[in-house]
XYZ file of C-alpha atoms in Angstrom:
253
model
C 0.000 0.000 0.000
C 1.335 3.436 -0.964
C 2.419 5.788 1.802
C -0.593 8.078 2.494
C 1.784 10.864 3.575
C 3.718 10.866 0.303
C 1.065 13.105 -1.304
C 2.076 15.954 1.038
C 5.780 15.879 0.174
C 7.192 19.153 -1.142
C 9.076 18.763 -4.419
C 10.867 21.335 -6.529
C 9.371 21.819 -9.980
C 11.567 24.660 -11.248
C 15.017 25.171 -9.713
C 15.794 28.830 -9.041
C 18.716 30.438 -7.186
C 18.713 31.148 -3.470
C 18.944 34.790 -2.410
C 19.723 36.340 0.954
C 17.440 38.899 2.566
C 18.794 40.445 5.775
C 21.199 37.524 6.042
C 18.422 34.942 5.728
C 18.686 32.581 2.715
C 15.454 32.321 0.725
C 14.992 29.617 -1.881
C 13.069 31.050 -4.850
C 12.500 27.659 -6.472
C 8.952 26.880 -7.617
C 7.673 23.857 -5.692
C 4.530 21.793 -6.191
C 2.916 23.831 -3.409
C 3.730 27.123 -5.136
C 2.551 25.748 -8.472
C -0.743 24.637 -6.893
C -1.269 28.169 -5.563
C -0.509 29.591 -9.000
C -3.004 27.179 -10.594
C -5.662 28.072 -8.024
C -5.146 31.811 -8.466
C -5.184 31.479 -12.246
C -8.364 29.388 -12.141
C -10.159 32.035 -10.052
C -9.046 34.829 -12.379
C -10.137 32.909 -15.478
C -13.463 31.994 -13.895
C -14.369 35.600 -13.113
C -12.962 36.759 -16.451
C -15.350 34.505 -18.352
C -18.201 35.013 -15.863
C -18.126 38.792 -16.272
C -17.186 38.909 -19.958
C -20.812 38.933 -21.088
C -22.964 40.081 -18.208
C -26.675 40.080 -18.900
C -29.945 40.865 -17.156
C -30.778 37.178 -17.519
C -27.490 35.689 -16.324
C -25.882 32.551 -17.650
C -24.590 29.694 -15.514
C -21.157 31.168 -14.830
C -22.583 34.601 -14.045
C -25.045 33.017 -11.608
C -22.195 31.187 -9.866
C -20.046 34.333 -9.700
C -22.887 36.476 -8.380
C -23.787 33.757 -5.882
C -20.256 33.686 -4.456
C -20.138 37.484 -4.409
C -23.484 37.751 -2.656
C -22.602 35.012 -0.166
C -19.533 36.797 1.192
C -21.086 40.263 0.879
C -24.073 39.192 2.989
C -21.735 37.420 5.424
C -19.563 40.491 5.975
C -22.556 42.809 6.366
C -24.416 40.478 8.741
C -21.433 40.082 11.086
C -19.609 43.419 10.834
C -22.515 45.638 9.838
C -22.413 48.456 7.294
C -18.649 48.705 7.786
C -18.352 45.178 6.392
C -18.373 46.539 2.835
C -14.984 48.152 3.513
C -13.426 44.763 4.242
C -15.308 42.784 1.601
C -12.396 42.669 -0.918
C -10.043 41.200 1.689
C -12.549 38.619 2.969
C -13.692 37.656 -0.536
C -10.095 37.218 -1.716
C -9.273 35.006 1.272
C -12.365 32.870 0.692
C -11.725 32.390 -3.027
C -8.014 31.710 -2.537
C -8.569 29.025 0.104
C -11.481 27.491 -1.805
C -9.454 27.329 -5.027
C -6.484 25.696 -3.265
C -8.773 23.109 -1.664
C -10.456 22.310 -4.980
C -7.156 22.138 -6.868
C -6.003 19.538 -4.356
C -9.231 17.585 -4.823
C -9.298 17.612 -8.605
C -5.986 18.140 -10.340
C -2.826 18.616 -8.342
C -1.185 19.217 -4.987
C -3.163 20.441 -1.941
C -1.346 23.590 -0.844
C -3.565 23.975 2.231
C -2.162 20.673 3.521
C 1.039 22.601 4.266
C 1.126 24.243 7.687
C 3.365 27.014 6.329
C 0.610 28.055 3.897
C -2.249 27.981 6.405
C -0.092 29.703 9.036
C 0.771 32.486 6.573
C -2.930 33.033 5.844
C -3.728 33.063 9.572
C -0.937 35.536 10.388
C -2.071 37.761 7.502
C -5.622 37.721 8.877
C -4.693 38.473 12.490
C -2.131 41.042 11.346
C -4.874 42.819 9.404
C -7.124 42.726 12.490
C -4.397 44.296 14.631
C -3.636 47.020 12.065
C -7.337 47.857 11.674
C -7.755 47.807 15.457
C -5.006 50.358 16.084
C -5.941 52.460 13.051
C -9.563 52.833 14.177
C -9.164 52.847 17.948
C -5.573 53.809 18.740
C -4.595 52.614 22.197
C -8.275 51.952 22.778
C -7.588 48.694 20.913
C -6.541 47.235 24.253
C -10.141 47.525 25.432
C -10.593 44.317 23.463
C -8.977 42.478 26.358
C -11.045 44.170 29.070
C -14.697 43.048 28.809
C -17.223 45.398 30.362
C -19.374 44.361 33.302
C -16.786 42.013 34.818
C -16.318 42.232 38.634
C -13.009 43.916 39.526
C -11.768 40.996 41.593
C -11.847 38.598 38.639
C -10.883 41.149 35.962
C -7.088 40.385 35.999
C -7.788 36.713 35.300
C -10.248 37.569 32.523
C -7.705 39.929 30.915
C -5.077 37.171 30.872
C -7.592 34.735 29.376
C -8.589 37.266 26.696
C -4.946 37.927 25.759
C -4.149 34.209 25.525
C -7.320 33.659 23.515
C -6.332 36.400 21.080
C -2.812 35.007 20.681
C -4.268 31.553 20.001
C -6.377 32.808 17.103
C -3.712 32.449 14.374
C -2.812 29.010 15.732
C -6.382 27.725 15.688
C -7.063 29.307 12.277
C -4.070 27.611 10.694
C -4.439 24.247 12.435
C -8.162 23.955 11.658
C -7.654 24.339 7.915
C -4.456 22.290 7.878
C -5.860 19.439 9.972
C -9.096 19.072 8.037
C -7.396 18.949 4.649
C -4.615 16.586 5.748
C -6.942 14.268 7.658
C -9.444 13.953 4.831
C -6.805 13.250 2.200
C -5.099 10.636 4.355
C -8.353 8.753 4.939
C -9.157 8.830 1.216
C -5.677 7.547 0.365
C -5.921 4.703 2.894
C -9.301 3.502 1.609
C -8.100 3.805 -2.004
C -5.123 1.652 -1.010
C -7.512 -0.971 0.362
C -9.299 -1.070 -2.994
C -6.071 -1.651 -4.931
C -4.731 -4.209 -2.442
C -7.953 -6.247 -2.335
C -8.455 -6.104 -6.109
C -5.052 -7.757 -6.533
C -6.143 -10.841 -4.582
C -8.376 -12.263 -7.295
C -12.144 -12.593 -7.649
C -12.775 -12.743 -3.890
C -10.648 -9.657 -3.386
C -12.493 -7.756 -6.113
C -15.800 -8.500 -4.388
C -14.336 -7.428 -1.063
C -13.028 -4.201 -2.654
C -16.580 -3.010 -3.374
C -17.133 -1.737 0.167
C -13.927 0.363 0.408
C -14.601 1.605 -3.147
C -18.030 2.873 -2.088
C -16.363 4.408 0.961
C -13.904 6.255 -1.282
C -16.776 7.661 -3.356
C -18.610 8.808 -0.210
C -15.435 10.265 1.298
C -14.687 12.125 -1.926
C -18.112 13.766 -1.868
C -17.634 14.612 1.807
C -14.184 16.043 1.135
C -15.569 18.373 -1.552
C -18.039 19.623 1.052
C -15.222 20.055 3.581
C -13.174 21.964 0.970
C -15.978 24.526 0.704
C -16.829 24.586 4.408
C -13.241 25.217 5.493
C -12.973 28.211 3.163
C -16.320 29.491 4.425
C -15.399 28.972 8.103
C -12.132 30.860 7.557
C -14.128 33.748 6.054
C -16.655 33.669 8.910
C -13.932 33.800 11.575
C -12.177 36.608 9.716
C -15.424 38.596 9.834
C -15.850 37.842 13.543
C -12.308 38.959 14.369
C -12.674 42.147 12.308
C -16.004 42.876 13.978
C -14.266 42.769 17.376
C -12.077 45.749 16.455
C -14.446 47.587 14.098
C -17.270 47.640 16.630
C -15.061 47.755 19.693
C -17.431 50.083 21.504
C -19.988 47.262 21.610
C -17.467 44.698 22.882
């Protein structure tokens, strides 16, 4: 049976020189992870290029899909953040489409970039970094009110402040691990069951009959994994809206 972890191995596709930035060597080579992100980004751009090329009052299939995705995230941002959500819609929509495209690329054609902790961690740090910048830009030092909930008795307030700070610092960790864990776990399970099908089919007629059950399991898991690919992108967008709402509407915290 093939190693189920082999599918996550980083391999260089195009060898490029290593450069140093502030004394830190950075390898500019294009890996399968980078190529998957390029494919995902290109697919999104092409999709919206064709979807908006011939807009009509009576939309076609691609226009309906594009408008549906647009409306989904627009309504999400407005429902969580309020009227100010429109200001952050481009950022949230880009995150959602990028993660969704990477998940789908991994399910259909190539490498799953979101199975790499470095990728999910970078997205999480970008999100929390944006929250911090927006928090200070809109509230100044009042940003620290985020860690001091109102209505808390004074004698328990120091403990609550510590808990709030730790909770905030854990946000990028939970964001990255949630996406990473779901994509890795699902792909490993699919690979294991697919290995059962191949191994049993090689045992003869009896093995072929016995391979029917794991084959049906692979089909069901594949459908489930497509759902997970969408849900993980959507959950990431939801949490981004929630975190932005904390600093945008800090006065209601």
